[in-house]
Short mmCIF file of C-alpha atoms in Angstrom, two decimals:
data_model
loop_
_atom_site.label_atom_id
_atom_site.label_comp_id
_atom_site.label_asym_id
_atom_site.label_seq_id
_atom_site.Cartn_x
_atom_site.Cartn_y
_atom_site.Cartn_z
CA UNK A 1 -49.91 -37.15 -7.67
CA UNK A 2 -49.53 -40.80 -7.81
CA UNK A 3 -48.65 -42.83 -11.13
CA UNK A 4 -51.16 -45.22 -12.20
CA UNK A 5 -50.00 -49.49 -10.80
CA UNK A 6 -48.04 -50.89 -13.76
CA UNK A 7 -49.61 -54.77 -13.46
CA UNK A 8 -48.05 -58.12 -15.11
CA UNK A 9 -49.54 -59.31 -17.80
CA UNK A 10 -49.66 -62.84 -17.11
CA UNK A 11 -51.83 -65.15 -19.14
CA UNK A 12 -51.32 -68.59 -19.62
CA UNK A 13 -48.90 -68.76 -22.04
CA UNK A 14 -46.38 -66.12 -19.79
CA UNK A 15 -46.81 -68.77 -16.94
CA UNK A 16 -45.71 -71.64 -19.28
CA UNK A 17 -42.50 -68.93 -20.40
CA UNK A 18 -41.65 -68.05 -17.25
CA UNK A 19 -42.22 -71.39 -14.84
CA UNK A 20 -41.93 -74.20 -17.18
CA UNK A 21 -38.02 -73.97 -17.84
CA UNK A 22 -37.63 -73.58 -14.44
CA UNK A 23 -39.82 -76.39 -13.41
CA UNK A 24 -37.51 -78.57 -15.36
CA UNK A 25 -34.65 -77.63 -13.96
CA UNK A 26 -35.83 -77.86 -10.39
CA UNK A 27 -37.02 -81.86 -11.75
CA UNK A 28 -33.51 -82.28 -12.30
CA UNK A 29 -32.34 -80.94 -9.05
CA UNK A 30 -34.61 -82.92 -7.26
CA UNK A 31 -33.62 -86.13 -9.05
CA UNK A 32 -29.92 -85.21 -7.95
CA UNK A 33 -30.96 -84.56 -4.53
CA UNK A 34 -32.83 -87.89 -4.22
CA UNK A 35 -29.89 -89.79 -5.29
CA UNK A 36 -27.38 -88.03 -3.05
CA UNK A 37 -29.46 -88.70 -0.12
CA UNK A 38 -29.53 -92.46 -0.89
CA UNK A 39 -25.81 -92.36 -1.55
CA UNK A 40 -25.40 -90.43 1.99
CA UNK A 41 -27.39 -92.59 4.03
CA UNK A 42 -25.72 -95.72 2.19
CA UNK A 43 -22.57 -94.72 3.83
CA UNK A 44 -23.90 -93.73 7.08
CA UNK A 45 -25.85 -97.59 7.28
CA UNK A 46 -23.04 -99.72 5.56
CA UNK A 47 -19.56 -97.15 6.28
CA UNK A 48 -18.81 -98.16 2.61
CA UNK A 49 -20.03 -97.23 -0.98
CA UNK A 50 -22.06 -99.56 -3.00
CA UNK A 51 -24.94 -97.28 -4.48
CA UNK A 52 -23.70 -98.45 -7.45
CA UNK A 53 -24.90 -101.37 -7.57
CA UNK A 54 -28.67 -100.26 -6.95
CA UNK A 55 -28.10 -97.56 -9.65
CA UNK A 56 -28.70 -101.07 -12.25
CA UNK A 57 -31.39 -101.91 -10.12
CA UNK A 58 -34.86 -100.86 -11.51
CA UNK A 59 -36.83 -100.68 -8.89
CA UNK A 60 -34.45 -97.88 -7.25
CA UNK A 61 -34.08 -96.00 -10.00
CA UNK A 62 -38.20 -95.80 -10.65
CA UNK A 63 -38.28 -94.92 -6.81
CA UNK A 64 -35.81 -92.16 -6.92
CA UNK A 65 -37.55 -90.96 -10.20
CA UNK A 66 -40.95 -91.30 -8.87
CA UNK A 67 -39.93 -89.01 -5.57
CA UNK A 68 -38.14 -86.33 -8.31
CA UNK A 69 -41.10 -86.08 -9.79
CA UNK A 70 -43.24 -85.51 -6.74
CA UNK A 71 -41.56 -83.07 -4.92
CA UNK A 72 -41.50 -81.26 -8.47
CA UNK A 73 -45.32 -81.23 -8.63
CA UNK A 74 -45.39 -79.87 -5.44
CA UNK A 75 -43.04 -77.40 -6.41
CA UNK A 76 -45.43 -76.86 -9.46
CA UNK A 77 -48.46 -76.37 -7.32
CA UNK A 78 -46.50 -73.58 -4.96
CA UNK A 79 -45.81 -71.59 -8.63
CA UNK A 80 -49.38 -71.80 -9.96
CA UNK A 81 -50.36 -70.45 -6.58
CA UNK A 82 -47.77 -67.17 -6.63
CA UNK A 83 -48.97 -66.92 -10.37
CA UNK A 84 -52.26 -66.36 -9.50
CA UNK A 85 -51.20 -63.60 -6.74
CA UNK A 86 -49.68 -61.96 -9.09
CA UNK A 87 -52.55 -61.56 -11.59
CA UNK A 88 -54.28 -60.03 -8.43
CA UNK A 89 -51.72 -57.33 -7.50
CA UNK A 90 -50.04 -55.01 -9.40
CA UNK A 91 -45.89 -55.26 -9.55
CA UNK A 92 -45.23 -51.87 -9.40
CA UNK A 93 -46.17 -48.16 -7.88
CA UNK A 94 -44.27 -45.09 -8.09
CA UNK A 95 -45.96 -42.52 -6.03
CA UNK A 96 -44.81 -39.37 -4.08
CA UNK A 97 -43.22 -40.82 -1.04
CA UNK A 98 -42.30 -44.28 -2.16
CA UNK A 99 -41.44 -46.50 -4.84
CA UNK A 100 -43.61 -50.17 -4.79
CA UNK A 101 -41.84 -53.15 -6.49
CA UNK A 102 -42.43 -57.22 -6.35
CA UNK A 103 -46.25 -56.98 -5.97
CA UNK A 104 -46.20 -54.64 -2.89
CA UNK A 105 -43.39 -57.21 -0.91
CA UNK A 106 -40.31 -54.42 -1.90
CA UNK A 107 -41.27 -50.89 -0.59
CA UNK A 108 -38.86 -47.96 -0.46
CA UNK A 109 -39.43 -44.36 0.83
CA UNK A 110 -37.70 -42.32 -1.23
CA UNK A 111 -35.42 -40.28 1.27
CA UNK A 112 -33.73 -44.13 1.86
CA UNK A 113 -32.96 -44.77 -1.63
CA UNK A 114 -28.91 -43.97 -3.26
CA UNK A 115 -28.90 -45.46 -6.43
CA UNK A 116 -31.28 -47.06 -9.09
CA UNK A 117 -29.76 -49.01 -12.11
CA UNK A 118 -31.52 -50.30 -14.77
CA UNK A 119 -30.06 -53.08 -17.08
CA UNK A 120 -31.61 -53.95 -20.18
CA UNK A 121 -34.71 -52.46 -19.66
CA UNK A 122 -35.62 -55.22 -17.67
CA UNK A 123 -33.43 -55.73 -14.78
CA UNK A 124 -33.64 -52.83 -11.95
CA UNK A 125 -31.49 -52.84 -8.96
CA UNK A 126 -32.32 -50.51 -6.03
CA UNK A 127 -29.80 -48.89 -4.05
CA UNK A 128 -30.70 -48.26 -0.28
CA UNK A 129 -30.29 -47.83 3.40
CA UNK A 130 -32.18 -50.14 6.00
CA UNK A 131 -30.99 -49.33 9.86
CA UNK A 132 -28.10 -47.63 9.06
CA UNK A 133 -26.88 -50.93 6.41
CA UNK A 134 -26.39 -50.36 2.83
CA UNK A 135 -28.50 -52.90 0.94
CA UNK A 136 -29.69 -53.83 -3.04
CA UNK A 137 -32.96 -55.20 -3.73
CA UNK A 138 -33.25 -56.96 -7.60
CA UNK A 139 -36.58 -56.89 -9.59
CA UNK A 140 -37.56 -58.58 -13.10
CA UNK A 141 -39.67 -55.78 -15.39
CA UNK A 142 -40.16 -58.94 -17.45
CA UNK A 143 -43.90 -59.39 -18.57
CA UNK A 144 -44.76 -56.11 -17.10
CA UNK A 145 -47.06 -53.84 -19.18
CA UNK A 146 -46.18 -50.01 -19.71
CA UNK A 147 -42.98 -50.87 -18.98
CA UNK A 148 -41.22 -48.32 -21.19
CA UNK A 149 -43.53 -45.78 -19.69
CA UNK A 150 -42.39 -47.34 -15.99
CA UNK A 151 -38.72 -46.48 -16.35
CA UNK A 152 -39.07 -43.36 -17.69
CA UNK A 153 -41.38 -42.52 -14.71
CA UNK A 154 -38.20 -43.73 -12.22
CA UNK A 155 -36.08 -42.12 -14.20
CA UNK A 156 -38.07 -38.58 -13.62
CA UNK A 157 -38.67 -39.33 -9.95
CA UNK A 158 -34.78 -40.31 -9.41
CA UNK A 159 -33.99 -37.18 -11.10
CA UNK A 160 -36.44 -34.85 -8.65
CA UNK A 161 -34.95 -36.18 -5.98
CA UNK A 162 -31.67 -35.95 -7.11
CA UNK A 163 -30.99 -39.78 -6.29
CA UNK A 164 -28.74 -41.40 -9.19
CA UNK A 165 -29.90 -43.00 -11.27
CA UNK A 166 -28.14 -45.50 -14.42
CA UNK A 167 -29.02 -47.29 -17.30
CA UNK A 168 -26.63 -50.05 -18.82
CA UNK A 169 -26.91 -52.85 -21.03
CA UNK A 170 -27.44 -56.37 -20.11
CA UNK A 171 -24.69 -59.63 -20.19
CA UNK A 172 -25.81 -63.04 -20.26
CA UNK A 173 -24.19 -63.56 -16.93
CA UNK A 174 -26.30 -60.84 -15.35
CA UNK A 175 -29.59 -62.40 -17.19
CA UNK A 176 -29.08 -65.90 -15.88
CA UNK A 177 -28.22 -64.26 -12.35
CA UNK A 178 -31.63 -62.70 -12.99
CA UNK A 179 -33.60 -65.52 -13.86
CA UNK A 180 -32.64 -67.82 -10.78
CA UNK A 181 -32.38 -65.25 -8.24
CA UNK A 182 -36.29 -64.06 -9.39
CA UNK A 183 -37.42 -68.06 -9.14
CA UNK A 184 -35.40 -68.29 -5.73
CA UNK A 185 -37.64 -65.16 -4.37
CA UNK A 186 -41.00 -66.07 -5.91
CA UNK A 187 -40.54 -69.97 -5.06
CA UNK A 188 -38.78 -70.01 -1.22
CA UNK A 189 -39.18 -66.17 -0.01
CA UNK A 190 -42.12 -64.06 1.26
CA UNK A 191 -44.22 -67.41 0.81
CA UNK A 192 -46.58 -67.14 3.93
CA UNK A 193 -47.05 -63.25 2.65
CA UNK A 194 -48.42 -64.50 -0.65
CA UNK A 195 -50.33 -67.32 0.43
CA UNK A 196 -52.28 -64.68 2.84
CA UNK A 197 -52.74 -62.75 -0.01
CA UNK A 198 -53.94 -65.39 -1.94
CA UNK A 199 -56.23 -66.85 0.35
CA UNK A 200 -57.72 -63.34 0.26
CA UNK A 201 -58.23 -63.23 -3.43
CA UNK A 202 -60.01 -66.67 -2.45
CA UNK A 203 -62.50 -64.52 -0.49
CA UNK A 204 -63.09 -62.03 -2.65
CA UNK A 205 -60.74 -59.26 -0.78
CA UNK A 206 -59.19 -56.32 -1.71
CA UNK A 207 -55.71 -57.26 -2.14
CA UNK A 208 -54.69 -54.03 -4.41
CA UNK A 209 -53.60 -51.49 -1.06
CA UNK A 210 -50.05 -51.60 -1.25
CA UNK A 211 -48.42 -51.40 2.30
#
């Protein structure tokens, strides 16, 4: 008998929590960026370094700023897009022949999964085989709701199936791993999948089927 879909809760204030640090931080990336691709084609065009000399400049600076700054809305605009996916699908499923994770994007049959770990109660790292290859898939239970109930549930269904399963606590170092590798998958992988899926919350689609 399938488990019920364990959803995100994701109002508006979770969105601010979970993009807005990271929406700095890519502002400030993209500010570095700008400026080492002036300094790079400064020395490809003169063969010598002078950037510094525009860096006193003001009307550099406010153009490298400026172009930060857009590329950063854009970035903004791609994360209010995913965020509204998400609200549409829910993060997890646990049924009899599979295990559902990332909004239906991570799917695992059961008889190809070795090893679940859980960290914190929040960060889960599945264990599998793809083609023959070992591989891991990470997932964030940040923000998701019954998620107490949703680890006991793995833990139960690991434990049927005699597939190990571990539960540790959390360093920083892992957390911060967490946290960028989680914006680096929801930002710059699976994009085209979620834009068809939000394009079909647009129509009014069923988006809930998890494949």
């Amino acid at each position: 008998m399938s488990q019920p879909y364990y959803m995100k809760d994701v109002k508006k204030s979770t969105f601010a929590l979970e993009w807005i640090p990271f929406l700095i931080v890519d502002v400030s990336i993209n500010l570095c960026g700008c400026i080492l691709v002036g300094i790079a084609l400064e020395i490809l065009f003169t063969r010598e370094f002078i950037m510094r000399d525009y860096f006193y400049e003001e009307g550099f600076l406010f153009a490298i700023i400026v172009l930060s700054f857009l590329l950063s809305i854009r970035d903004y605009f791609k994360a209010r897009k995913i965020y509204r996916i998400i609200k549409e699908k829910p993060f997890a499923l646990i049924d009899d022949k599979k295990l559902v994770l990332c909004h239906g994007i991570d799917s695992f049959s059961w008889e190809h999964v070795k090893d679940v770990v859980v960290e914190g109660g929040r960060k889960v790292v599945i264990t599998f085989t793809e083609e023959g290859e070992q591989k891991k898939k990470v997932n964030d239970l940040k923000w998701v709701t019954g998620k107490d109930d949703f680890i006991q549930s793995l833990k139960k269904a690991c434990n049927e199936r005699n597939i190990s399963y571990k539960e540790s606590e959390m360093t920083l170092s892992s957390w911060v791993g967490l946290s960028l590798r989680m914006m680096k998958r929801l930002l710059l992988e699976n994009l085209p999948e979620r834009k068809k899926e939000y394009h079909k919350c647009q129509k009014g689609e069923k988006v809930h089927e998890v494949p």
